[in-house]
Amino acid sequence: MAQPAILSVDDDPSVSRAIVRDLRRNYGERYRIVRAQSGDEALAALKEMKLRGDPVAVLLADYRMPGMSGIEFLEQGMDLYPAAKRVLLTAYADTDAAIDAINVVDLDHYLLKPWDPPEEKLYPVLDALLDAWVTSDRKPVTETKVVGHRWSARSSEVREFLARNQLPYRWYMSDEPEGQRLLEAAGADGMRLPVVITCGGQALVEPTDSELAHHVGLATTPASDFYDLVVIGGGPAGLGAAVYGASEGLRTVLVERTATGGQAGQSSRIENYLGFPDGLSGAQLADRARRQVVKFGAEVITTREVVALEVNGSARTVRFADGASLDAHTVILATGVSYRQLSAPGLDEFTGRGVYYGSAVTEAARCSGQDVYIVGGANSAGQAAVYLARGASSVTIVVRARSLDDSMSHYLIQQIRQNPRITVRACSEVIGVEGDDHLERITLRDNTTGRTETVEAQWLFLFIGAAPRTDWLDGVVVRDDHGYVVSGPDLVVDGKRPRGWELERVPHHLETSVPGVFAAGDVRSDSAKRVASAVGEGAMAVMLVHRYLAKP
C-alpha cells in the first residue's frame, strides 16, 4: 500500500512552499506530502488517489482561495475521504469563518497564519490528528465494477443502490470495449445485465439487492435475535432514533430495506436544515448519520424487508419476508414514505429507461445538455430542478396546481424563479410517454384549456407526493384513512382509548395503539414532513422508549 498522504492546498505560492517545506521536514519519511495551488487542482489529486486506492490522512486548506474556498474544498474532499482529518488555514480576521466551518465540514482544527515556529504551532496539532487517524477505522476503499446498458432499468437500480449506500463503483457500458472485455473475463454473454464485479473479482449476474449487499460488505443479518430496540426504517427519523438509542445504552438494531437516508438521502441539496447554513446533500447527511449510528454501537441491517409486526407477551416480534424474525422490548416505526406511482400510458414500460422516481442525483451526469422534465411541486422536486439545471439545457417543472406557493418552501421557489433554465408549467400533467427502447417523447395536457402537446425528451423525474406503504401493519396498529400511523393523543377519541388498549395509562405522545411500539417521522399521521422534525421525533421516541421500559 502507498504511503498515506498529507495534502496541502494554498493559492499563495510562498505560503504553499513554506507549509510543504515544514511538512516534509517532520513527516516526509512516513507520509507522502502532496501540494496543490487551487481547490480544483487539489480535488483532481484527491480523485486520482481515490482511484488508485491511496490513503489520505490529512487535508489542509487555505480559507481564502479564488474559485473555490477552503471550506468548499474540504466539503467536497470529505466526500472522497471521509476519514481524513480536516484543517483550515486562516488569517486572524477569518476566525469566525473557521468556527462556522466546524459545523459545515466537521472541521477537526483551524490554524492561524503564520504558524511559526512550527514546533509549537503546527506539529503538535498535526501529531494529535495523525495519531487519531492512525487509530481510527480506515477500511481500504475498494472499487466495484458495474457493466450494464444505458437504458437497462435494473442497471439503473443497481447504480442507485450502490450510490445510496455510499459504495464506490465504476460504470462500464456493455457495448464499449472495456465493458466487453470485463464481460468476457466474467464469462457473461451480455444478454443478462447488469454484471457486477466485486473488488474480490467475483462476477454477479443480475444480482438482487440482497445478493449485492452481501457481496459488497453490507450487513444483512443481525448479530442477535433479541434487542432492547428495533428501529424499522433508515431515513432521518430512523437514524436519529438509532443514534440516541445506542448512545443511551440500548441494544439497538436499525433495519432498512434499501439504503439509509430515505427520501431525504436522495436530495441533491438540503438548505434549511439547522446548523448547515451552506446546505448539504442528502447523501452527506445520511453518511454522517450512519457513521454516528455505528460509532455508538448500533447495528445497521440492510436489504431486509419487514412484512409483519406481532405482539408476543412482553416481546414485540418483527418478521421479515424471508421468514426470519427479531424480538425486542420496543419498536420504532420510521419507515417514512415512498413516491406515488403515476398512472399514464407508457410510464411503467419506461421506468428506469428515461422515467425515474426520484434518482435525480444518480442520473444527473447523463442529463447534461439535455431537456429534463420534472413532475411534482414539493421540496424534493424543487431541489431536483435546481440541481439538474446546473448541467441540463432546460428543466421544466410540471404541476397540477396553479403555482408552487402552497407546496414548496419559499427559498426554493425564489431559486427557481431566478434560474433562467427552469420553467414551471402550472395546471398541467403528464398523460403519456412514448419511445423505442427508452423514453423519447412526453405528452402533456393543460388542464385549464384541455389542449395537449407532445414534446421531445429523454428524461422524466417523478416526485408526485407520498404514500406510507404501511399495508403490512393492517390490523396491528391504528392507521388513518391514508395509511399513516396514528399515535399519542390522536388515539384517544371522545375520551375512549384505542380498541385493545388494556393499560391504565393513555398512550405516550408518539406511541401507537400497541404499547411499546412508537412511530416517528413521515410515517406518522399529521407529521411535519421535514428532515429536522423527523430527526427530532426519532430522538423523542427514544425518550419515550425509556419511559416505557421503566414502567410499561
Coordinates of C-alpha atoms in Angstrom, one line a residue:
M1 CA 0.0 0.0 0.0
A2 CA 1.2 3.5 -0.8
Q3 CA 2.3 5.9 1.9
P4 CA -0.6 7.8 3.5
A5 CA -0.8 11.3 2.0
I6 CA -1.0 14.8 3.7
L7 CA -2.4 17.2 1.1
S8 CA -1.9 20.9 1.4
V9 CA -3.7 23.4 -0.8
D10 CA -3.0 27.2 -0.9
D11 CA -3.1 29.6 -3.8
D12 CA -0.3 31.8 -2.4
P13 CA 2.9 30.2 -3.8
S14 CA 5.1 31.4 -0.9
V15 CA 2.8 30.1 1.8
S16 CA 2.3 26.9 -0.1
R17 CA 6.0 26.3 -0.4
A18 CA 6.5 27.1 3.3
I19 CA 4.0 24.7 4.7
V20 CA 5.1 21.9 2.4
R21 CA 8.7 22.5 3.5
D22 CA 7.7 22.2 7.1
L23 CA 5.5 19.2 6.5
R24 CA 8.3 17.3 4.6
R25 CA 10.8 18.1 7.3
N26 CA 8.8 16.5 10.0
Y27 CA 6.6 13.9 8.2
G28 CA 8.3 13.2 4.9
E29 CA 9.7 9.8 5.9
R30 CA 6.3 8.4 6.9
Y31 CA 3.9 10.3 4.8
R32 CA 3.6 11.5 1.2
I33 CA 3.3 15.3 1.1
V34 CA 1.1 16.4 -1.8
R35 CA 1.0 20.1 -2.8
A36 CA -1.8 21.9 -4.7
Q37 CA -2.3 25.6 -5.5
S38 CA -6.1 25.6 -6.1
G39 CA -9.2 23.7 -4.9
D40 CA -9.7 22.2 -8.4
E41 CA -6.1 21.0 -8.6
A42 CA -6.4 19.5 -5.1
L43 CA -9.7 17.8 -5.9
A44 CA -8.1 16.4 -9.1
A45 CA -5.2 15.0 -7.0
L46 CA -7.7 13.5 -4.4
K47 CA -9.7 11.8 -7.2
E48 CA -6.6 10.3 -8.7
M49 CA -5.5 8.9 -5.3
K50 CA -9.0 7.6 -4.7
L51 CA -9.0 5.7 -8.0
R52 CA -5.6 4.2 -7.1
G53 CA -6.8 3.3 -3.6
D54 CA -4.1 5.5 -1.9
P55 CA -4.9 6.5 1.7
V56 CA -5.1 10.2 2.7
A57 CA -4.6 11.2 6.3
V58 CA -4.9 15.0 6.5
L59 CA -6.3 17.7 4.3
L60 CA -5.0 21.3 4.9
A61 CA -6.7 24.1 3.0
D62 CA -6.4 27.8 3.0
Y63 CA -9.7 29.6 3.7
R64 CA -9.4 32.4 1.1
M65 CA -8.8 31.0 -2.4
P66 CA -10.3 32.2 -5.6
G67 CA -12.7 30.0 -7.4
M68 CA -13.1 27.5 -4.6
S69 CA -12.8 28.4 -0.9
G70 CA -11.0 26.2 1.6
I71 CA -14.4 25.3 3.1
E72 CA -15.8 24.3 -0.3
F73 CA -12.8 22.2 -1.0
L74 CA -13.0 20.4 2.4
E75 CA -16.7 19.8 1.9
Q76 CA -16.0 18.0 -1.4
G77 CA -12.9 16.4 -0.2
M78 CA -14.6 14.8 2.8
D79 CA -17.0 13.0 0.4
L80 CA -13.9 11.4 -1.2
Y81 CA -12.1 10.7 2.0
P82 CA -14.5 11.0 5.0
A83 CA -11.9 9.6 7.4
A84 CA -9.2 12.2 6.5
K85 CA -8.6 14.9 9.2
R86 CA -9.6 18.4 8.0
V87 CA -7.6 21.5 8.9
L88 CA -8.4 25.1 7.7
L89 CA -5.6 27.7 7.4
T90 CA -6.9 31.1 8.3
A91 CA -5.8 34.7 9.0
Y92 CA -6.8 36.2 12.3
A93 CA -9.6 38.2 10.6
D94 CA -11.2 34.9 9.4
T95 CA -11.5 33.0 12.7
D96 CA -15.3 33.5 12.7
A97 CA -15.5 31.7 9.4
A98 CA -13.3 28.9 10.7
I99 CA -15.5 28.4 13.6
D100 CA -18.6 28.3 11.3
A101 CA -16.7 25.6 9.3
I102 CA -16.7 23.3 12.2
N103 CA -20.4 22.6 11.5
V104 CA -20.2 22.8 7.7
V105 CA -17.3 20.3 7.1
D106 CA -16.8 18.7 10.5
L107 CA -13.6 20.6 10.8
D108 CA -11.0 19.0 13.1
H109 CA -8.9 22.1 13.6
Y110 CA -8.0 25.5 12.3
L111 CA -4.5 27.1 12.2
L112 CA -3.8 30.8 12.2
K113 CA -1.2 32.0 9.8
P114 CA 1.7 32.3 10.3
W115 CA 2.4 29.2 12.3
D116 CA 6.0 29.9 13.2
P117 CA 7.6 28.3 15.0
P118 CA 6.1 25.0 13.6
E119 CA 7.5 23.1 16.6
E120 CA 5.0 24.9 18.7
K121 CA 2.1 25.8 16.5
L122 CA 2.0 23.2 13.7
Y123 CA 3.5 19.9 14.6
P124 CA 1.6 19.3 17.9
V125 CA -1.7 19.8 16.2
L126 CA -0.8 17.5 13.3
D127 CA 0.7 14.9 15.6
A128 CA -2.6 14.6 17.5
L129 CA -4.6 14.4 14.3
L130 CA -2.4 11.8 12.8
D131 CA -2.4 9.7 15.9
A132 CA -6.2 9.8 15.8
W133 CA -6.3 9.0 12.1
V134 CA -3.9 6.0 12.6
T135 CA -6.1 4.5 15.3
S136 CA -9.4 5.1 13.5
D137 CA -11.3 2.6 11.5
R138 CA -10.0 3.1 7.9
K139 CA -11.0 0.2 5.9
P140 CA -9.4 0.4 2.4
V141 CA -11.9 1.7 -0.1
T142 CA -12.3 -0.9 -2.9
E143 CA -13.9 -0.4 -6.2
T144 CA -16.9 -2.4 -7.6
K145 CA -17.4 -2.6 -11.3
V146 CA -20.8 -2.4 -12.9
V147 CA -21.3 -3.4 -16.5
G148 CA -24.7 -2.6 -18.0
H149 CA -26.8 -1.0 -20.7
R150 CA -27.6 2.7 -20.6
W151 CA -31.3 2.1 -20.8
S152 CA -31.5 -1.0 -18.6
A153 CA -33.9 -0.5 -15.7
R154 CA -32.1 -3.0 -13.5
S155 CA -28.7 -1.4 -14.3
S156 CA -30.0 1.9 -13.1
E157 CA -31.4 0.3 -9.9
V158 CA -28.0 -1.3 -9.1
R159 CA -26.2 2.0 -9.6
E160 CA -28.6 3.8 -7.4
F161 CA -28.4 1.1 -4.7
L162 CA -24.6 1.4 -4.6
A163 CA -24.6 5.2 -4.7
R164 CA -27.2 5.5 -1.9
N165 CA -25.2 3.0 0.3
Q166 CA -22.1 5.2 -0.2
L167 CA -20.3 2.3 -2.0
P168 CA -17.8 3.4 -4.7
Y169 CA -18.2 1.8 -8.1
R170 CA -17.2 2.3 -11.7
W171 CA -19.7 2.1 -14.5
Y172 CA -18.9 0.5 -17.9
M173 CA -21.2 0.4 -20.9
S174 CA -21.7 -3.1 -22.2
D175 CA -21.2 -2.0 -25.8
E176 CA -17.9 -0.3 -25.1
P177 CA -14.5 -2.1 -25.4
E178 CA -13.7 -2.1 -21.7
G179 CA -17.2 -3.3 -20.8
Q180 CA -16.9 -6.1 -23.4
R181 CA -13.6 -7.1 -22.0
L182 CA -15.0 -7.3 -18.5
L183 CA -18.0 -9.3 -19.7
E184 CA -15.7 -11.7 -21.4
A185 CA -13.5 -12.1 -18.4
A186 CA -16.6 -12.7 -16.3
G187 CA -17.9 -15.4 -18.7
A188 CA -21.1 -13.4 -19.3
D189 CA -22.7 -13.2 -22.7
G190 CA -24.0 -9.6 -22.3
M191 CA -27.7 -10.7 -22.6
R192 CA -28.3 -10.7 -18.9
L193 CA -27.4 -7.3 -17.4
P194 CA -26.1 -5.8 -15.2
V195 CA -23.0 -7.8 -14.3
V196 CA -21.4 -6.6 -11.1
I197 CA -17.8 -7.5 -10.4
T198 CA -16.8 -7.2 -6.8
C199 CA -13.5 -5.9 -5.5
G200 CA -12.5 -9.6 -4.9
G201 CA -13.1 -10.4 -8.6
Q202 CA -16.4 -12.3 -8.2
A203 CA -18.9 -11.7 -11.0
L204 CA -22.6 -11.4 -10.1
V205 CA -25.1 -11.6 -13.0
E206 CA -28.3 -9.7 -12.4
P207 CA -27.9 -9.7 -8.7
T208 CA -30.7 -9.0 -6.3
D209 CA -30.2 -6.2 -3.8
S210 CA -29.7 -8.8 -1.0
E211 CA -27.0 -10.6 -3.0
L212 CA -25.4 -7.4 -3.9
A213 CA -25.4 -6.2 -0.3
H214 CA -23.9 -9.5 0.9
H215 CA -21.0 -9.4 -1.6
V216 CA -20.1 -5.7 -1.2
G217 CA -19.8 -5.9 2.6
L218 CA -23.1 -4.5 3.9
A219 CA -24.5 -6.3 7.0
T220 CA -27.7 -8.2 6.1
T221 CA -28.0 -10.4 9.2
P222 CA -28.5 -9.2 12.8
A223 CA -25.9 -10.4 15.3
S224 CA -28.6 -11.3 17.9
D225 CA -32.2 -12.4 18.0
F226 CA -33.3 -10.1 20.8
Y227 CA -32.8 -6.3 21.3
D228 CA -34.0 -3.5 23.5
L229 CA -35.0 -1.5 20.5
V230 CA -35.6 -2.4 16.8
V231 CA -35.8 0.7 14.5
I232 CA -37.6 -0.1 11.2
G233 CA -36.5 2.4 8.5
G234 CA -33.3 4.2 7.9
G235 CA -34.4 7.7 7.0
P236 CA -33.7 10.8 9.2
A237 CA -36.2 9.6 11.9
G238 CA -34.8 6.1 12.0
L239 CA -31.2 7.3 12.0
G240 CA -32.0 9.8 14.7
A241 CA -33.7 7.1 16.8
A242 CA -30.8 4.7 16.3
V243 CA -28.2 7.3 17.3
Y244 CA -30.0 8.2 20.5
G245 CA -31.0 4.7 21.3
A246 CA -27.5 3.3 21.0
S247 CA -25.8 6.3 22.7
E248 CA -28.0 5.9 25.7
G249 CA -27.1 2.3 26.2
L250 CA -30.0 0.5 24.5
R251 CA -29.2 -2.6 22.4
T252 CA -30.3 -1.2 19.1
V253 CA -30.6 -2.5 15.6
L254 CA -31.8 -0.5 12.6
V255 CA -33.4 -2.4 9.8
E256 CA -33.5 -0.8 6.3
R257 CA -35.0 -2.2 3.1
T258 CA -32.7 -0.4 0.6
A259 CA -30.3 2.3 1.9
T260 CA -30.1 4.6 4.8
G261 CA -31.2 8.2 4.2
G262 CA -34.7 7.6 3.0
Q263 CA -36.2 10.1 0.6
A264 CA -34.0 12.8 2.2
G265 CA -30.9 10.8 1.3
Q266 CA -31.8 11.3 -2.4
S267 CA -32.0 15.1 -2.1
S268 CA -29.3 17.0 -4.1
R269 CA -29.2 19.8 -1.6
I270 CA -30.9 20.5 1.8
E271 CA -30.5 24.1 2.7
N272 CA -33.0 24.6 5.6
Y273 CA -31.6 22.1 8.0
L274 CA -30.4 23.7 11.2
G275 CA -26.7 24.1 11.7
F276 CA -25.7 23.9 8.0
P277 CA -26.1 27.4 6.6
D278 CA -24.4 26.4 3.3
G279 CA -26.6 23.4 3.0
L280 CA -25.6 19.7 2.5
S281 CA -26.6 16.9 0.2
G282 CA -28.9 14.2 1.4
A283 CA -26.1 11.7 0.8
Q284 CA -23.8 13.6 3.1
L285 CA -26.4 13.8 5.8
A286 CA -27.1 10.0 5.5
D287 CA -23.4 9.1 5.5
R288 CA -22.6 11.2 8.6
A289 CA -25.7 9.9 10.4
R290 CA -24.9 6.3 9.6
R291 CA -21.3 6.7 10.8
Q292 CA -22.7 8.1 14.1
V293 CA -25.1 5.1 14.4
V294 CA -22.2 2.7 14.0
K295 CA -19.9 4.8 16.3
F296 CA -22.3 4.4 19.2
G297 CA -22.6 0.6 18.7
A298 CA -26.0 0.1 16.9
E299 CA -26.2 -2.4 14.2
V300 CA -27.4 -1.4 10.7
I301 CA -29.0 -4.2 8.7
T302 CA -29.8 -3.6 5.0
T303 CA -31.9 -5.3 2.3
R304 CA -34.3 -6.8 4.8
E305 CA -38.0 -6.2 4.2
V306 CA -40.2 -6.2 7.2
V307 CA -43.6 -7.8 6.5
A308 CA -45.2 -8.2 9.9
L309 CA -45.3 -7.0 13.4
E310 CA -46.6 -9.2 16.3
V311 CA -47.2 -8.9 20.0
N312 CA -45.9 -11.9 21.9
G313 CA -46.3 -11.2 25.6
S314 CA -43.9 -8.5 26.6
A315 CA -41.9 -9.0 23.3
R316 CA -42.5 -7.3 20.1
T317 CA -41.7 -9.5 17.1
V318 CA -40.6 -8.2 13.7
R319 CA -40.9 -10.7 10.8
F320 CA -39.0 -10.5 7.6
A321 CA -40.0 -11.5 4.0
D322 CA -37.6 -14.5 4.1
G323 CA -39.3 -15.9 7.2
A324 CA -36.7 -14.8 9.8
S325 CA -37.7 -12.7 12.8
L326 CA -36.4 -10.4 15.5
D327 CA -37.7 -9.9 19.0
A328 CA -37.3 -6.7 21.1
H329 CA -38.7 -4.9 24.1
T330 CA -39.7 -2.0 21.9
V331 CA -40.1 -1.0 18.2
I332 CA -39.9 2.4 16.5
L333 CA -41.7 2.6 13.1
A334 CA -39.7 5.0 11.0
T335 CA -40.5 3.7 7.5
G336 CA -41.1 7.1 6.0
V337 CA -43.0 7.3 2.7
S338 CA -42.4 6.4 -0.9
Y339 CA -43.2 8.3 -4.1
R340 CA -46.6 7.6 -5.5
Q341 CA -46.7 5.9 -8.9
L342 CA -48.1 8.0 -11.7
S343 CA -50.7 6.3 -13.9
A344 CA -50.3 7.2 -17.5
P345 CA -49.7 5.1 -20.7
G346 CA -46.1 4.0 -21.1
L347 CA -44.7 5.0 -17.7
D348 CA -44.4 1.5 -16.3
E349 CA -42.7 0.4 -19.5
F350 CA -40.1 3.1 -19.4
T351 CA -39.4 3.2 -15.7
G352 CA -35.6 3.0 -15.3
R353 CA -35.2 3.8 -19.0
G354 CA -35.7 7.6 -19.0
V355 CA -38.5 7.7 -16.4
Y356 CA -37.3 7.8 -12.8
Y357 CA -39.0 8.1 -9.4
G358 CA -36.5 10.3 -7.5
S359 CA -32.9 9.3 -8.5
A360 CA -32.1 12.8 -9.8
V361 CA -28.6 12.8 -8.2
T362 CA -27.7 9.4 -9.6
E363 CA -28.8 10.2 -13.2
A364 CA -27.8 13.9 -13.2
A365 CA -24.5 13.5 -15.1
R366 CA -26.2 11.8 -18.0
C367 CA -28.7 14.7 -18.3
S368 CA -26.0 17.3 -19.3
G369 CA -27.0 19.5 -22.2
Q370 CA -30.5 17.9 -22.5
D371 CA -34.1 18.8 -21.8
V372 CA -35.4 17.5 -18.5
Y373 CA -39.0 17.3 -17.2
I374 CA -39.9 17.0 -13.5
V375 CA -43.4 16.2 -12.2
G376 CA -44.2 17.4 -8.7
G377 CA -44.5 20.6 -6.6
A378 CA -42.9 19.7 -3.2
N379 CA -39.4 20.4 -2.0
S380 CA -37.9 17.2 -3.4
A381 CA -39.0 18.3 -6.9
G382 CA -37.7 21.8 -6.4
Q383 CA -34.3 20.6 -5.1
A384 CA -34.0 18.2 -8.1
A385 CA -34.9 21.0 -10.5
V386 CA -32.2 23.4 -9.1
Y387 CA -29.6 20.6 -9.1
L388 CA -30.3 19.4 -12.6
A389 CA -30.4 22.9 -14.0
R390 CA -26.6 23.1 -13.4
G391 CA -26.0 20.9 -16.4
A392 CA -29.2 20.4 -18.3
S393 CA -30.2 22.6 -21.2
S394 CA -33.6 23.2 -19.7
V395 CA -35.7 21.9 -16.8
T396 CA -39.5 22.0 -16.9
I397 CA -41.5 21.5 -13.7
V398 CA -45.0 20.1 -14.4
V399 CA -47.6 20.7 -11.6
R400 CA -51.3 20.3 -11.4
A401 CA -51.7 23.3 -9.1
R402 CA -51.8 26.9 -10.2
S403 CA -48.4 27.6 -8.6
L404 CA -45.8 26.2 -6.3
D405 CA -46.6 28.5 -3.4
D406 CA -48.8 26.1 -1.4
S407 CA -46.5 23.1 -1.6
M408 CA -42.8 24.2 -1.8
S409 CA -40.6 26.2 0.6
H410 CA -40.2 29.8 -0.2
Y411 CA -36.4 29.7 -0.6
L412 CA -36.7 27.0 -3.3
I413 CA -39.4 29.0 -5.1
Q414 CA -37.1 32.0 -5.2
Q415 CA -34.2 30.0 -6.6
I416 CA -36.4 28.6 -9.3
R417 CA -37.8 32.0 -10.3
Q418 CA -34.3 33.3 -10.6
N419 CA -33.0 30.5 -12.7
P420 CA -33.5 31.1 -16.5
R421 CA -33.1 27.4 -17.3
I422 CA -36.1 26.4 -15.2
T423 CA -39.7 26.8 -16.4
V424 CA -42.9 25.9 -14.4
R425 CA -45.9 24.6 -16.3
A426 CA -48.8 25.1 -13.9
C427 CA -52.2 23.4 -14.2
S428 CA -50.6 20.7 -16.3
E429 CA -50.0 17.0 -16.1
V430 CA -48.2 14.1 -18.0
I431 CA -50.8 11.9 -19.7
G432 CA -48.5 9.6 -21.6
V433 CA -44.9 8.8 -22.7
E434 CA -43.5 7.1 -25.8
G435 CA -40.3 5.8 -27.3
D436 CA -38.5 2.7 -28.7
D437 CA -36.0 1.2 -26.2
H438 CA -36.1 4.3 -24.0
L439 CA -38.2 7.5 -23.3
E440 CA -38.2 9.8 -26.3
R441 CA -41.5 11.8 -26.1
I442 CA -43.8 13.1 -23.4
T443 CA -47.4 14.1 -23.8
L444 CA -48.6 17.0 -21.6
R445 CA -52.1 18.3 -21.1
D446 CA -53.0 21.8 -20.0
N447 CA -55.9 21.2 -17.6
T448 CA -57.1 24.8 -18.0
T449 CA -57.6 24.7 -21.8
G450 CA -57.7 21.0 -22.3
R451 CA -55.0 21.3 -25.0
T452 CA -52.4 18.5 -25.3
E453 CA -48.8 18.8 -26.5
T454 CA -46.1 16.2 -27.3
V455 CA -42.5 17.2 -26.5
E456 CA -39.2 15.6 -27.3
A457 CA -37.5 14.5 -24.1
Q458 CA -35.4 11.6 -22.8
W459 CA -35.6 12.4 -19.0
L460 CA -38.6 12.5 -16.8
F461 CA -38.3 12.5 -13.0
L462 CA -41.4 12.0 -10.8
F463 CA -41.8 13.4 -7.3
I464 CA -45.6 13.2 -7.0
G465 CA -46.5 13.0 -3.4
A466 CA -46.0 10.3 -0.8
A467 CA -47.6 7.0 0.3
P468 CA -46.7 5.5 3.7
R469 CA -46.6 1.8 2.5
T470 CA -47.9 0.5 5.8
D471 CA -50.2 -2.3 4.5
W472 CA -48.2 -4.8 6.5
L473 CA -49.4 -3.1 9.7
D474 CA -53.1 -3.5 8.8
G475 CA -55.0 -4.9 11.8
V476 CA -52.0 -4.4 14.1
V477 CA -51.8 -0.7 14.7
V478 CA -54.4 2.1 14.1
R479 CA -53.9 3.9 10.8
D480 CA -55.7 6.9 9.3
D481 CA -57.6 6.8 6.0
H482 CA -54.4 7.4 4.1
G483 CA -52.4 4.6 5.8
Y484 CA -50.4 6.9 8.1
V485 CA -49.8 5.5 11.7
V486 CA -51.9 7.3 14.4
S487 CA -50.1 7.9 17.6
G488 CA -50.4 9.5 21.1
P489 CA -53.3 11.8 21.9
D490 CA -54.9 11.3 18.5
L491 CA -55.6 7.7 19.5
V492 CA -58.0 8.9 22.3
V493 CA -61.3 9.8 20.7
D494 CA -64.2 11.2 22.8
G495 CA -62.3 10.0 25.8
K496 CA -62.1 6.5 24.6
R497 CA -58.8 4.7 24.2
P498 CA -58.0 2.6 21.1
R499 CA -59.5 -0.8 20.8
G500 CA -57.4 -3.4 22.5
W501 CA -55.5 -0.9 24.7
E502 CA -55.6 -2.6 28.2
L503 CA -53.2 -0.3 30.2
E504 CA -54.4 2.2 32.7
R505 CA -52.3 5.0 31.2
V506 CA -53.0 6.7 27.9
P507 CA -50.6 6.2 25.0
H508 CA -47.4 8.2 25.2
H509 CA -47.1 11.0 22.6
L510 CA -45.5 9.0 19.8
E511 CA -46.8 5.6 20.9
T512 CA -49.1 3.7 18.6
S513 CA -52.1 1.6 19.6
V514 CA -49.7 -1.2 20.5
P515 CA -47.8 -0.4 23.8
G516 CA -44.1 -0.3 23.3
V517 CA -44.4 0.4 19.5
F518 CA -43.7 4.0 18.5
A519 CA -44.0 6.0 15.3
A520 CA -41.6 8.7 14.2
G521 CA -41.1 10.8 11.1
D522 CA -43.2 10.9 7.9
V523 CA -45.0 7.6 8.5
R524 CA -46.8 9.2 11.5
S525 CA -50.2 10.8 10.9
D526 CA -50.0 14.6 10.7
S527 CA -46.2 14.7 11.0
A528 CA -44.4 17.9 9.7
K529 CA -42.8 16.1 6.7
R530 CA -39.5 17.8 7.2
V531 CA -36.0 16.5 7.9
A532 CA -35.4 18.4 11.1
S533 CA -38.8 17.3 12.6
A534 CA -38.1 13.7 11.6
V535 CA -34.8 13.7 13.4
G536 CA -36.4 15.3 16.4
E537 CA -39.2 12.8 16.6
G538 CA -36.6 9.9 16.4
A539 CA -34.8 11.3 19.4
M540 CA -38.1 12.0 21.2
A541 CA -39.3 8.4 20.5
V542 CA -36.2 7.1 22.3
M543 CA -37.0 9.2 25.3
L544 CA -40.5 7.6 25.4
V545 CA -38.9 4.1 24.9
H546 CA -37.0 4.7 28.2
R547 CA -40.2 5.8 29.8
Y548 CA -42.0 2.6 28.6
L549 CA -39.1 0.3 29.7
A550 CA -39.1 1.9 33.2
K551 CA -42.9 1.4 33.5
P552 CA -44.7 -0.4 30.7

